[in-house]
Amino acid sequence: MNSIFEIDNLNLHYDDFQALKDINIRIEKNKVTALIGPSGCGKSTFLRCLNRMNDLIDSCKITGEIEFKEENIYTSNYDVISLRTKVGMVFQKPNPFPMSIYDNVAYGPRCQGIKDKNILDEIVATSLKSSALYEEVRDRIKESALSLSGGQQQRLCIARAIAMEPEVILMDEPTSALDPIATLRIEELMNELKKKYTIIIVTHSMHQAARISDNTAFFLMGELIEFDKTNKIFTTPKNQKTEDYITGRFG
Amino acid sequence: MLNKRNIIDIIYQVITYLAASVGVIALSMIIFFVFSNGLKLLNFGLLVNDYHAEFYNGGIDDPIFTFSHRPISLDDKVFYSQKWGIGLVDSKDREGNPIIIIEYISGDSPLLEIYDKNNEESKEIIGIDKGFLVSKISYYDKNTSLTMYGAESMINDIESTNEIREIVFSSLGGGIRGSIITTLYLISITIIIALPIGISTAIYLNEFSSKNRLTSLLRSLIETLTGVPSIIFGLLGLAVFVPLTIRFSEATSANIVSGSLTLSVILLPIIIKSTEESLKVVPDSFRSASLALGANHTQTTLKVVLPSAFPGIMTGTLLAIGRIIGESAALIFAIGTAVKDDISIFGKSTTLSVHIWSLMKDEPANIELASTIAIVILLIVLTLNIIVKLISKRFIKEF
Ligand SMILES: Nc1ncnc2c1ncn2[C@@H]1O[C@H](COP(=O)(O)OP(=O)(O)OP(=O)(O)O)[C@@H](O)[C@H]1O
Ligand SMILES: [Mg+2]
């Protein structure tokens, strides 16, 4: 198995509360991995470990090992900035900056010091095309990103992440704030994106997990209960708790 | 049927209406007072003229008479001399003494050539103008005409003579140009000092500092400073900034710079607090989004957080400027109360508010001019308000 993330004995505490308990998991490269589980089981917390966004939370303490491309990212001299350029993130609520569409997409590259207008134009155009937004916004690329619909805003956020040419895209319930049609478009988009990128997605929708993911991890109360091929999880789960959750008996 | 609930509601409503109307009535009474007293003095001359009247002894050699006709627009009360092209009118000064004012002077009047008799060699032209006071005119061939005989007799005297020995007149004075300029200087210098320091401190406190003893100490210090009466800061200015500026510049007394430094200290807590408030309302999702894109802390602050907080910071700045315009207690010590016409930043002068204060402490108090200055202050504040609204609006509309 060709894994991009290798996580060993990951434990995470918020002050005294243990949010993740002894997680061991290998995330496969260029596959879609879905994280499912009831609310509060630690899916978002786990996701934030992968690009070290948990660093922003003062109370958060982590032990164990997370290796990204065979390098432990939780060592003190690891370059967090470059990690985040390689591991992009899309949030639950679309959060474009209050700037133009263009400036939103160009934001990341600009922060890395790219100033050449031609290069930026090129990056913006390809990113918008890859996120299937280009046709809709090509005439108003200089207009405010806040004038877009919720679904368009979320695709803009994906474009913004793609503009960094990351290797992994983390998505935390990217469609939960969207209507079914916008959701469908994002799911189609993910099917395109997984050819190039490794995607790790948190979702509350079993159908979504079943439709788009290759592997599925089931979390419960901070523990990783089961991790397997998606079709195995949904047809023949090994663990009784997984089966209960998938069949809707609790959660 | 009225039940108990309804009655209580009605009582509450009546109380709020009463409170609101008391507020409105008090405000309108102040505004009415200020406008009814001050409006008659308000004109362009007041804004650009000197405060201190300037006295001149003017002389004129070989006048060339042009005999311009009396303009039809001149009021009947104005007495006009065709020979000298000048119209005079009787009036009274603030203390009720008679004065004679130049109401009109024609463009080709020989009197425009009047030179300064105190400076006989250079014969510098004085530039007599409408609004000047004429106090006496003396001749070679007859008795001097004086203010006490009135404008009519003065006009008759000069109309019947071809030579004037000396003409004594003064500029009107009472203008507030000096105080306006001082106020503007004070605003600019204070803002230049206090805004960068205040905004940087707020950014440090809100975006960079971790929560430790030192920052919470700093916060409570700032909190405390906001409540200290400004006159205490004035004493600080007198004790620290005035000697400091005297030592390190050409200043010899309290001056605009010492005033600005004192005001900066007063404003810092206000600017820090208002900036922090506007930084706090910037959604954390912007910060996360930026950091997740590989931006570092500084880039996130400068490119995302600060622009979003900009309208709030502008409002804070406006409040600060309002405070500068309105401050008087501290400035009485820190900048002094001398009303001046020639302004330099290390020299003595005073602001509009302190000007009001010194007018009102005179005996008799000059309520009219004080009210007029109050109107000017109101207008300045209003203009600033509109400017800031427009800027913020444009900024918001852009995004
Ligand atoms: N910043 C924080 N400080 C303290 N506790 C936190 C923090 N963030 C999350 N937690 C706790 O950690 C646990 C896991 O939270 P997390 O947000 O990862 O759950 P989740 O699986 O993403 O839930 P959901 O499906 O509702 O998003 C919860 O009990 C939550 O209360
Ligand atoms: Mg979550």
JSON list of C-alpha atoms in Angstrom, two decimals, chain B residues 50-257:
[
{"chain": "B", "resi": 50, "resn": "ASP", "atom": "CA", "xyz": [-6.33, 87.49, 12.49]},
{"chain": "B", "resi": 51, "resn": "TYR", "atom": "CA", "xyz": [-7.62, 87.51, 16.01]},
{"chain": "B", "resi": 52, "resn": "HIS", "atom": "CA", "xyz": [-5.65, 90.49, 17.18]},
{"chain": "B", "resi": 53, "resn": "ALA", "atom": "CA", "xyz": [-6.55, 93.79, 15.54]},
{"chain": "B", "resi": 54, "resn": "GLU", "atom": "CA", "xyz": [-3.61, 95.40, 13.75]},
{"chain": "B", "resi": 55, "resn": "PHE", "atom": "CA", "xyz": [-3.27, 99.19, 14.01]},
{"chain": "B", "resi": 56, "resn": "TYR", "atom": "CA", "xyz": [-1.91, 101.23, 11.17]},
{"chain": "B", "resi": 57, "resn": "ASN", "atom": "CA", "xyz": [-0.89, 104.83, 10.65]},
{"chain": "B", "resi": 58, "resn": "GLY", "atom": "CA", "xyz": [-1.35, 105.24, 6.95]},
{"chain": "B", "resi": 59, "resn": "GLY", "atom": "CA", "xyz": [-0.10, 108.05, 4.75]},
{"chain": "B", "resi": 60, "resn": "ILE", "atom": "CA", "xyz": [-0.85, 108.96, 1.15]},
{"chain": "B", "resi": 61, "resn": "ASP", "atom": "CA", "xyz": [1.04, 111.33, -1.22]},
{"chain": "B", "resi": 62, "resn": "ASP", "atom": "CA", "xyz": [-0.40, 112.84, -4.41]},
{"chain": "B", "resi": 63, "resn": "PRO", "atom": "CA", "xyz": [-3.71, 110.96, -4.58]},
{"chain": "B", "resi": 64, "resn": "ILE", "atom": "CA", "xyz": [-5.14, 110.49, -8.07]},
{"chain": "B", "resi": 65, "resn": "PHE", "atom": "CA", "xyz": [-8.90, 110.91, -7.91]},
{"chain": "B", "resi": 66, "resn": "THR", "atom": "CA", "xyz": [-11.11, 108.85, -10.18]},
{"chain": "B", "resi": 67, "resn": "PHE", "atom": "CA", "xyz": [-14.59, 109.86, -9.02]},
{"chain": "B", "resi": 68, "resn": "SER", "atom": "CA", "xyz": [-16.27, 106.45, -9.24]},
{"chain": "B", "resi": 69, "resn": "HIS", "atom": "CA", "xyz": [-20.01, 106.52, -8.76]},
{"chain": "B", "resi": 70, "resn": "ARG", "atom": "CA", "xyz": [-21.73, 105.21, -5.70]},
{"chain": "B", "resi": 71, "resn": "PRO", "atom": "CA", "xyz": [-22.75, 101.60, -6.36]},
{"chain": "B", "resi": 72, "resn": "ILE", "atom": "CA", "xyz": [-26.52, 101.18, -6.38]},
{"chain": "B", "resi": 73, "resn": "SER", "atom": "CA", "xyz": [-26.28, 98.11, -4.20]},
{"chain": "B", "resi": 74, "resn": "LEU", "atom": "CA", "xyz": [-24.96, 100.14, -1.24]},
{"chain": "B", "resi": 75, "resn": "ASP", "atom": "CA", "xyz": [-27.30, 100.44, 1.72]},
{"chain": "B", "resi": 76, "resn": "ASP", "atom": "CA", "xyz": [-28.82, 103.85, 2.53]},
{"chain": "B", "resi": 77, "resn": "LYS", "atom": "CA", "xyz": [-27.00, 103.86, 5.86]},
{"chain": "B", "resi": 78, "resn": "VAL", "atom": "CA", "xyz": [-23.65, 103.97, 4.09]},
{"chain": "B", "resi": 79, "resn": "PHE", "atom": "CA", "xyz": [-22.08, 107.39, 3.52]},
{"chain": "B", "resi": 80, "resn": "TYR", "atom": "CA", "xyz": [-20.10, 107.57, 0.32]},
{"chain": "B", "resi": 81, "resn": "SER", "atom": "CA", "xyz": [-17.30, 109.79, -0.92]},
{"chain": "B", "resi": 82, "resn": "GLN", "atom": "CA", "xyz": [-17.11, 109.92, -4.70]},
{"chain": "B", "resi": 83, "resn": "LYS", "atom": "CA", "xyz": [-13.71, 111.56, -4.72]},
{"chain": "B", "resi": 84, "resn": "TRP", "atom": "CA", "xyz": [-12.05, 108.89, -2.60]},
{"chain": "B", "resi": 85, "resn": "GLY", "atom": "CA", "xyz": [-14.23, 105.96, -3.66]},
{"chain": "B", "resi": 86, "resn": "ILE", "atom": "CA", "xyz": [-15.02, 104.86, -0.14]},
{"chain": "B", "resi": 87, "resn": "GLY", "atom": "CA", "xyz": [-18.21, 104.05, 1.79]},
{"chain": "B", "resi": 88, "resn": "LEU", "atom": "CA", "xyz": [-18.30, 104.28, 5.59]},
{"chain": "B", "resi": 89, "resn": "VAL", "atom": "CA", "xyz": [-20.94, 103.18, 8.05]},
{"chain": "B", "resi": 90, "resn": "ASP", "atom": "CA", "xyz": [-21.55, 103.77, 11.75]},
{"chain": "B", "resi": 91, "resn": "SER", "atom": "CA", "xyz": [-21.54, 100.76, 14.01]},
{"chain": "B", "resi": 92, "resn": "LYS", "atom": "CA", "xyz": [-20.89, 99.69, 17.59]},
{"chain": "B", "resi": 93, "resn": "ASP", "atom": "CA", "xyz": [-18.25, 97.37, 18.96]},
{"chain": "B", "resi": 94, "resn": "ARG", "atom": "CA", "xyz": [-18.90, 94.60, 21.48]},
{"chain": "B", "resi": 95, "resn": "GLU", "atom": "CA", "xyz": [-18.67, 96.98, 24.41]},
{"chain": "B", "resi": 96, "resn": "GLY", "atom": "CA", "xyz": [-21.16, 99.34, 22.77]},
{"chain": "B", "resi": 97, "resn": "ASN", "atom": "CA", "xyz": [-18.69, 102.08, 21.80]},
{"chain": "B", "resi": 98, "resn": "PRO", "atom": "CA", "xyz": [-19.20, 103.76, 18.43]},
{"chain": "B", "resi": 99, "resn": "ILE", "atom": "CA", "xyz": [-16.95, 102.66, 15.57]},
{"chain": "B", "resi": 100, "resn": "ILE", "atom": "CA", "xyz": [-16.77, 103.44, 11.87]},
{"chain": "B", "resi": 101, "resn": "ILE", "atom": "CA", "xyz": [-16.37, 100.55, 9.47]},
{"chain": "B", "resi": 102, "resn": "ILE", "atom": "CA", "xyz": [-15.28, 100.61, 5.85]},
{"chain": "B", "resi": 103, "resn": "GLU", "atom": "CA", "xyz": [-18.33, 99.12, 4.15]},
{"chain": "B", "resi": 104, "resn": "TYR", "atom": "CA", "xyz": [-17.20, 99.58, 0.58]},
{"chain": "B", "resi": 105, "resn": "ILE", "atom": "CA", "xyz": [-14.04, 100.55, -1.25]},
{"chain": "B", "resi": 106, "resn": "SER", "atom": "CA", "xyz": [-14.03, 100.89, -5.03]},
{"chain": "B", "resi": 107, "resn": "GLY", "atom": "CA", "xyz": [-11.43, 99.11, -7.12]},
{"chain": "B", "resi": 108, "resn": "ASP", "atom": "CA", "xyz": [-9.74, 102.35, -8.23]},
{"chain": "B", "resi": 109, "resn": "SER", "atom": "CA", "xyz": [-9.89, 104.22, -4.97]},
{"chain": "B", "resi": 110, "resn": "PRO", "atom": "CA", "xyz": [-6.76, 106.33, -4.26]},
{"chain": "B", "resi": 111, "resn": "LEU", "atom": "CA", "xyz": [-6.90, 105.06, -0.68]},
{"chain": "B", "resi": 112, "resn": "LEU", "atom": "CA", "xyz": [-5.68, 101.66, -1.90]},
{"chain": "B", "resi": 113, "resn": "GLU", "atom": "CA", "xyz": [-2.26, 103.32, -2.23]},
{"chain": "B", "resi": 114, "resn": "ILE", "atom": "CA", "xyz": [-1.97, 104.02, 1.50]},
{"chain": "B", "resi": 115, "resn": "TYR", "atom": "CA", "xyz": [1.47, 103.14, 2.84]},
{"chain": "B", "resi": 116, "resn": "ASP", "atom": "CA", "xyz": [2.77, 102.46, 6.31]},
{"chain": "B", "resi": 117, "resn": "LYS", "atom": "CA", "xyz": [3.86, 105.74, 7.87]},
{"chain": "B", "resi": 118, "resn": "ASN", "atom": "CA", "xyz": [5.82, 103.98, 10.60]},
{"chain": "B", "resi": 119, "resn": "ASN", "atom": "CA", "xyz": [8.12, 102.68, 7.92]},
{"chain": "B", "resi": 120, "resn": "GLU", "atom": "CA", "xyz": [8.83, 105.82, 5.91]},
{"chain": "B", "resi": 121, "resn": "GLU", "atom": "CA", "xyz": [11.65, 104.43, 3.68]},
{"chain": "B", "resi": 122, "resn": "SER", "atom": "CA", "xyz": [10.04, 101.32, 2.22]},
{"chain": "B", "resi": 123, "resn": "LYS", "atom": "CA", "xyz": [6.59, 102.93, 1.96]},
{"chain": "B", "resi": 124, "resn": "GLU", "atom": "CA", "xyz": [5.04, 99.48, 2.05]},
{"chain": "B", "resi": 125, "resn": "ILE", "atom": "CA", "xyz": [1.44, 99.42, 0.80]},
{"chain": "B", "resi": 126, "resn": "ILE", "atom": "CA", "xyz": [-0.88, 98.31, 3.61]},
{"chain": "B", "resi": 127, "resn": "GLY", "atom": "CA", "xyz": [-3.81, 97.06, 1.56]},
{"chain": "B", "resi": 128, "resn": "ILE", "atom": "CA", "xyz": [-6.83, 98.65, 3.17]},
{"chain": "B", "resi": 129, "resn": "ASP", "atom": "CA", "xyz": [-9.90, 96.49, 2.88]},
{"chain": "B", "resi": 130, "resn": "LYS", "atom": "CA", "xyz": [-13.60, 96.24, 3.51]},
{"chain": "B", "resi": 131, "resn": "GLY", "atom": "CA", "xyz": [-14.28, 95.55, 7.17]},
{"chain": "B", "resi": 132, "resn": "PHE", "atom": "CA", "xyz": [-11.40, 97.67, 8.50]},
{"chain": "B", "resi": 133, "resn": "LEU", "atom": "CA", "xyz": [-12.14, 100.26, 11.19]},
{"chain": "B", "resi": 134, "resn": "VAL", "atom": "CA", "xyz": [-11.28, 103.91, 10.62]},
{"chain": "B", "resi": 135, "resn": "SER", "atom": "CA", "xyz": [-10.55, 105.67, 13.88]},
{"chain": "B", "resi": 136, "resn": "LYS", "atom": "CA", "xyz": [-9.31, 109.06, 12.71]},
{"chain": "B", "resi": 137, "resn": "ILE", "atom": "CA", "xyz": [-8.27, 111.04, 9.66]},
{"chain": "B", "resi": 138, "resn": "SER", "atom": "CA", "xyz": [-6.15, 114.18, 9.94]},
{"chain": "B", "resi": 139, "resn": "TYR", "atom": "CA", "xyz": [-5.52, 116.90, 7.37]},
{"chain": "B", "resi": 140, "resn": "TYR", "atom": "CA", "xyz": [-3.15, 119.80, 6.73]},
{"chain": "B", "resi": 141, "resn": "ASP", "atom": "CA", "xyz": [-5.92, 122.31, 6.22]},
{"chain": "B", "resi": 142, "resn": "LYS", "atom": "CA", "xyz": [-8.56, 121.54, 8.84]},
{"chain": "B", "resi": 143, "resn": "ASN", "atom": "CA", "xyz": [-9.52, 119.77, 12.02]},
{"chain": "B", "resi": 144, "resn": "THR", "atom": "CA", "xyz": [-9.12, 116.06, 12.38]},
{"chain": "B", "resi": 145, "resn": "SER", "atom": "CA", "xyz": [-12.21, 113.93, 11.85]},
{"chain": "B", "resi": 146, "resn": "LEU", "atom": "CA", "xyz": [-12.78, 111.50, 14.67]},
{"chain": "B", "resi": 147, "resn": "THR", "atom": "CA", "xyz": [-14.94, 108.44, 15.20]},
{"chain": "B", "resi": 148, "resn": "MET", "atom": "CA", "xyz": [-17.09, 110.29, 17.74]},
{"chain": "B", "resi": 149, "resn": "TYR", "atom": "CA", "xyz": [-18.39, 112.72, 15.08]},
{"chain": "B", "resi": 150, "resn": "GLY", "atom": "CA", "xyz": [-19.79, 109.85, 13.02]},
{"chain": "B", "resi": 151, "resn": "ALA", "atom": "CA", "xyz": [-19.36, 108.51, 9.51]},
{"chain": "B", "resi": 152, "resn": "GLU", "atom": "CA", "xyz": [-21.35, 111.28, 7.83]},
{"chain": "B", "resi": 153, "resn": "SER", "atom": "CA", "xyz": [-19.10, 114.08, 9.03]},
{"chain": "B", "resi": 154, "resn": "MET", "atom": "CA", "xyz": [-15.99, 112.04, 8.22]},
{"chain": "B", "resi": 155, "resn": "ILE", "atom": "CA", "xyz": [-17.21, 111.58, 4.64]},
{"chain": "B", "resi": 156, "resn": "ASN", "atom": "CA", "xyz": [-18.06, 115.29, 4.34]},
{"chain": "B", "resi": 157, "resn": "ASP", "atom": "CA", "xyz": [-14.55, 116.17, 5.57]},
{"chain": "B", "resi": 158, "resn": "ILE", "atom": "CA", "xyz": [-12.66, 114.03, 3.11]},
{"chain": "B", "resi": 159, "resn": "GLU", "atom": "CA", "xyz": [-14.96, 114.85, 0.19]},
{"chain": "B", "resi": 160, "resn": "SER", "atom": "CA", "xyz": [-13.97, 118.50, 0.65]},
{"chain": "B", "resi": 161, "resn": "THR", "atom": "CA", "xyz": [-10.22, 117.98, 0.82]},
{"chain": "B", "resi": 162, "resn": "ASN", "atom": "CA", "xyz": [-7.49, 116.97, -1.62]},
{"chain": "B", "resi": 163, "resn": "GLU", "atom": "CA", "xyz": [-4.83, 115.95, 0.84]},
{"chain": "B", "resi": 164, "resn": "ILE", "atom": "CA", "xyz": [-4.77, 113.59, 3.79]},
{"chain": "B", "resi": 165, "resn": "ARG", "atom": "CA", "xyz": [-2.01, 113.87, 6.36]},
{"chain": "B", "resi": 166, "resn": "GLU", "atom": "CA", "xyz": [-2.61, 110.66, 8.17]},
{"chain": "B", "resi": 167, "resn": "ILE", "atom": "CA", "xyz": [-5.30, 108.05, 8.39]},
{"chain": "B", "resi": 168, "resn": "VAL", "atom": "CA", "xyz": [-5.42, 105.80, 11.45]},
{"chain": "B", "resi": 169, "resn": "PHE", "atom": "CA", "xyz": [-7.24, 102.54, 11.04]},
{"chain": "B", "resi": 170, "resn": "SER", "atom": "CA", "xyz": [-7.18, 98.98, 12.23]},
{"chain": "B", "resi": 171, "resn": "SER", "atom": "CA", "xyz": [-8.05, 95.60, 10.92]},
{"chain": "B", "resi": 172, "resn": "LEU", "atom": "CA", "xyz": [-11.20, 94.20, 12.45]},
{"chain": "B", "resi": 173, "resn": "GLY", "atom": "CA", "xyz": [-9.55, 91.34, 14.42]},
{"chain": "B", "resi": 174, "resn": "GLY", "atom": "CA", "xyz": [-11.56, 88.68, 16.15]},
{"chain": "B", "resi": 175, "resn": "GLY", "atom": "CA", "xyz": [-10.80, 86.17, 13.40]},
{"chain": "B", "resi": 176, "resn": "ILE", "atom": "CA", "xyz": [-10.01, 82.61, 14.38]},
{"chain": "B", "resi": 177, "resn": "ARG", "atom": "CA", "xyz": [-7.62, 81.55, 11.64]},
{"chain": "B", "resi": 178, "resn": "GLY", "atom": "CA", "xyz": [-4.80, 80.99, 14.12]},
{"chain": "B", "resi": 179, "resn": "SER", "atom": "CA", "xyz": [-6.87, 78.71, 16.30]},
{"chain": "B", "resi": 180, "resn": "ILE", "atom": "CA", "xyz": [-8.16, 76.77, 13.32]},
{"chain": "B", "resi": 181, "resn": "ILE", "atom": "CA", "xyz": [-4.63, 76.19, 12.04]},
{"chain": "B", "resi": 182, "resn": "THR", "atom": "CA", "xyz": [-3.44, 75.19, 15.51]},
{"chain": "B", "resi": 183, "resn": "THR", "atom": "CA", "xyz": [-6.29, 72.72, 15.78]},
{"chain": "B", "resi": 184, "resn": "LEU", "atom": "CA", "xyz": [-5.47, 71.21, 12.39]},
{"chain": "B", "resi": 185, "resn": "TYR", "atom": "CA", "xyz": [-1.77, 70.95, 13.28]},
{"chain": "B", "resi": 186, "resn": "LEU", "atom": "CA", "xyz": [-2.65, 69.36, 16.58]},
{"chain": "B", "resi": 187, "resn": "ILE", "atom": "CA", "xyz": [-4.91, 66.81, 14.89]},
{"chain": "B", "resi": 188, "resn": "SER", "atom": "CA", "xyz": [-2.31, 65.88, 12.28]},
{"chain": "B", "resi": 189, "resn": "ILE", "atom": "CA", "xyz": [0.64, 65.57, 14.64]},
{"chain": "B", "resi": 190, "resn": "THR", "atom": "CA", "xyz": [-1.32, 63.70, 17.29]},
{"chain": "B", "resi": 191, "resn": "ILE", "atom": "CA", "xyz": [-2.75, 61.26, 14.77]},
{"chain": "B", "resi": 192, "resn": "ILE", "atom": "CA", "xyz": [0.66, 60.72, 13.20]},
{"chain": "B", "resi": 193, "resn": "ILE", "atom": "CA", "xyz": [2.08, 59.86, 16.62]},
{"chain": "B", "resi": 194, "resn": "ALA", "atom": "CA", "xyz": [-0.79, 58.00, 18.24]},
{"chain": "B", "resi": 195, "resn": "LEU", "atom": "CA", "xyz": [-2.36, 56.03, 15.38]},
{"chain": "B", "resi": 196, "resn": "PRO", "atom": "CA", "xyz": [0.62, 53.86, 14.38]},
{"chain": "B", "resi": 197, "resn": "ILE", "atom": "CA", "xyz": [1.57, 53.15, 17.99]},
{"chain": "B", "resi": 198, "resn": "GLY", "atom": "CA", "xyz": [-2.02, 52.46, 19.02]},
{"chain": "B", "resi": 199, "resn": "ILE", "atom": "CA", "xyz": [-2.85, 50.20, 16.09]},
{"chain": "B", "resi": 200, "resn": "SER", "atom": "CA", "xyz": [0.41, 48.27, 16.45]},
{"chain": "B", "resi": 201, "resn": "THR", "atom": "CA", "xyz": [-0.20, 47.75, 20.16]},
{"chain": "B", "resi": 202, "resn": "ALA", "atom": "CA", "xyz": [-3.74, 46.53, 19.48]},
{"chain": "B", "resi": 203, "resn": "ILE", "atom": "CA", "xyz": [-2.48, 44.15, 16.80]},
{"chain": "B", "resi": 204, "resn": "TYR", "atom": "CA", "xyz": [0.16, 42.84, 19.16]},
{"chain": "B", "resi": 205, "resn": "LEU", "atom": "CA", "xyz": [-2.35, 42.32, 21.96]},
{"chain": "B", "resi": 206, "resn": "ASN", "atom": "CA", "xyz": [-5.04, 40.74, 19.84]},
{"chain": "B", "resi": 207, "resn": "GLU", "atom": "CA", "xyz": [-3.12, 38.80, 17.19]},
{"chain": "B", "resi": 208, "resn": "PHE", "atom": "CA", "xyz": [0.31, 37.94, 18.51]},
{"chain": "B", "resi": 209, "resn": "SER", "atom": "CA", "xyz": [0.55, 37.97, 22.27]},
{"chain": "B", "resi": 210, "resn": "SER", "atom": "CA", "xyz": [-0.18, 34.81, 24.17]},
{"chain": "B", "resi": 211, "resn": "LYS", "atom": "CA", "xyz": [-2.38, 35.10, 27.20]},
{"chain": "B", "resi": 212, "resn": "ASN", "atom": "CA", "xyz": [0.05, 35.72, 30.04]},
{"chain": "B", "resi": 213, "resn": "ARG", "atom": "CA", "xyz": [0.41, 37.91, 33.10]},
{"chain": "B", "resi": 214, "resn": "LEU", "atom": "CA", "xyz": [2.16, 40.70, 31.22]},
{"chain": "B", "resi": 215, "resn": "THR", "atom": "CA", "xyz": [-0.50, 41.16, 28.57]},
{"chain": "B", "resi": 216, "resn": "SER", "atom": "CA", "xyz": [-3.32, 41.07, 31.09]},
{"chain": "B", "resi": 217, "resn": "LEU", "atom": "CA", "xyz": [-1.43, 43.66, 33.14]},
{"chain": "B", "resi": 218, "resn": "LEU", "atom": "CA", "xyz": [-1.04, 45.80, 30.02]},
{"chain": "B", "resi": 219, "resn": "ARG", "atom": "CA", "xyz": [-4.75, 45.41, 29.29]},
{"chain": "B", "resi": 220, "resn": "SER", "atom": "CA", "xyz": [-5.85, 46.52, 32.74]},
{"chain": "B", "resi": 221, "resn": "LEU", "atom": "CA", "xyz": [-3.40, 49.43, 32.57]},
{"chain": "B", "resi": 222, "resn": "ILE", "atom": "CA", "xyz": [-4.98, 50.56, 29.31]},
{"chain": "B", "resi": 223, "resn": "GLU", "atom": "CA", "xyz": [-8.40, 50.09, 30.83]},
{"chain": "B", "resi": 224, "resn": "THR", "atom": "CA", "xyz": [-7.46, 52.28, 33.78]},
{"chain": "B", "resi": 225, "resn": "LEU", "atom": "CA", "xyz": [-5.91, 55.00, 31.65]},
{"chain": "B", "resi": 226, "resn": "THR", "atom": "CA", "xyz": [-9.18, 55.41, 29.73]},
{"chain": "B", "resi": 227, "resn": "GLY", "atom": "CA", "xyz": [-10.85, 56.52, 32.94]},
{"chain": "B", "resi": 228, "resn": "VAL", "atom": "CA", "xyz": [-8.26, 59.05, 34.10]},
{"chain": "B", "resi": 229, "resn": "PRO", "atom": "CA", "xyz": [-9.50, 62.67, 33.84]},
{"chain": "B", "resi": 230, "resn": "SER", "atom": "CA", "xyz": [-7.71, 64.48, 31.06]},
{"chain": "B", "resi": 231, "resn": "ILE", "atom": "CA", "xyz": [-6.59, 67.37, 33.25]},
{"chain": "B", "resi": 232, "resn": "ILE", "atom": "CA", "xyz": [-4.21, 64.94, 34.95]},
{"chain": "B", "resi": 233, "resn": "PHE", "atom": "CA", "xyz": [-2.68, 64.16, 31.60]},
{"chain": "B", "resi": 234, "resn": "GLY", "atom": "CA", "xyz": [-2.42, 67.92, 31.16]},
{"chain": "B", "resi": 235, "resn": "LEU", "atom": "CA", "xyz": [-0.26, 68.08, 34.27]},
{"chain": "B", "resi": 236, "resn": "LEU", "atom": "CA", "xyz": [1.82, 65.26, 32.87]},
{"chain": "B", "resi": 237, "resn": "GLY", "atom": "CA", "xyz": [2.25, 67.28, 29.69]},
{"chain": "B", "resi": 238, "resn": "LEU", "atom": "CA", "xyz": [3.32, 70.31, 31.68]},
{"chain": "B", "resi": 239, "resn": "ALA", "atom": "CA", "xyz": [5.73, 68.31, 33.79]},
{"chain": "B", "resi": 240, "resn": "VAL", "atom": "CA", "xyz": [7.24, 66.14, 31.06]},
{"chain": "B", "resi": 241, "resn": "PHE", "atom": "CA", "xyz": [6.52, 67.15, 27.49]},
{"chain": "B", "resi": 242, "resn": "VAL", "atom": "CA", "xyz": [6.77, 70.92, 27.83]},
{"chain": "B", "resi": 243, "resn": "PRO", "atom": "CA", "xyz": [10.30, 70.80, 29.37]},
{"chain": "B", "resi": 244, "resn": "LEU", "atom": "CA", "xyz": [11.24, 68.10, 26.91]},
{"chain": "B", "resi": 245, "resn": "THR", "atom": "CA", "xyz": [10.27, 70.16, 23.87]},
{"chain": "B", "resi": 246, "resn": "ILE", "atom": "CA", "xyz": [11.87, 73.26, 25.33]},
{"chain": "B", "resi": 247, "resn": "ARG", "atom": "CA", "xyz": [15.09, 71.35, 25.80]},
{"chain": "B", "resi": 248, "resn": "PHE", "atom": "CA", "xyz": [15.25, 69.73, 22.38]},
{"chain": "B", "resi": 249, "resn": "SER", "atom": "CA", "xyz": [13.77, 72.39, 20.11]},
{"chain": "B", "resi": 250, "resn": "GLU", "atom": "CA", "xyz": [13.53, 76.14, 19.68]},
{"chain": "B", "resi": 251, "resn": "ALA", "atom": "CA", "xyz": [10.40, 76.15, 21.83]},
{"chain": "B", "resi": 252, "resn": "THR", "atom": "CA", "xyz": [10.40, 78.46, 24.85]},
{"chain": "B", "resi": 253, "resn": "SER", "atom": "CA", "xyz": [7.04, 77.58, 26.35]},
{"chain": "B", "resi": 254, "resn": "ALA", "atom": "CA", "xyz": [4.17, 75.15, 25.95]},
{"chain": "B", "resi": 255, "resn": "ASN", "atom": "CA", "xyz": [3.71, 74.54, 22.24]},
{"chain": "B", "resi": 256, "resn": "ILE", "atom": "CA", "xyz": [1.82, 72.54, 19.64]},
{"chain": "B", "resi": 257, "resn": "VAL", "atom": "CA", "xyz": [4.21, 69.59, 19.84]}
]
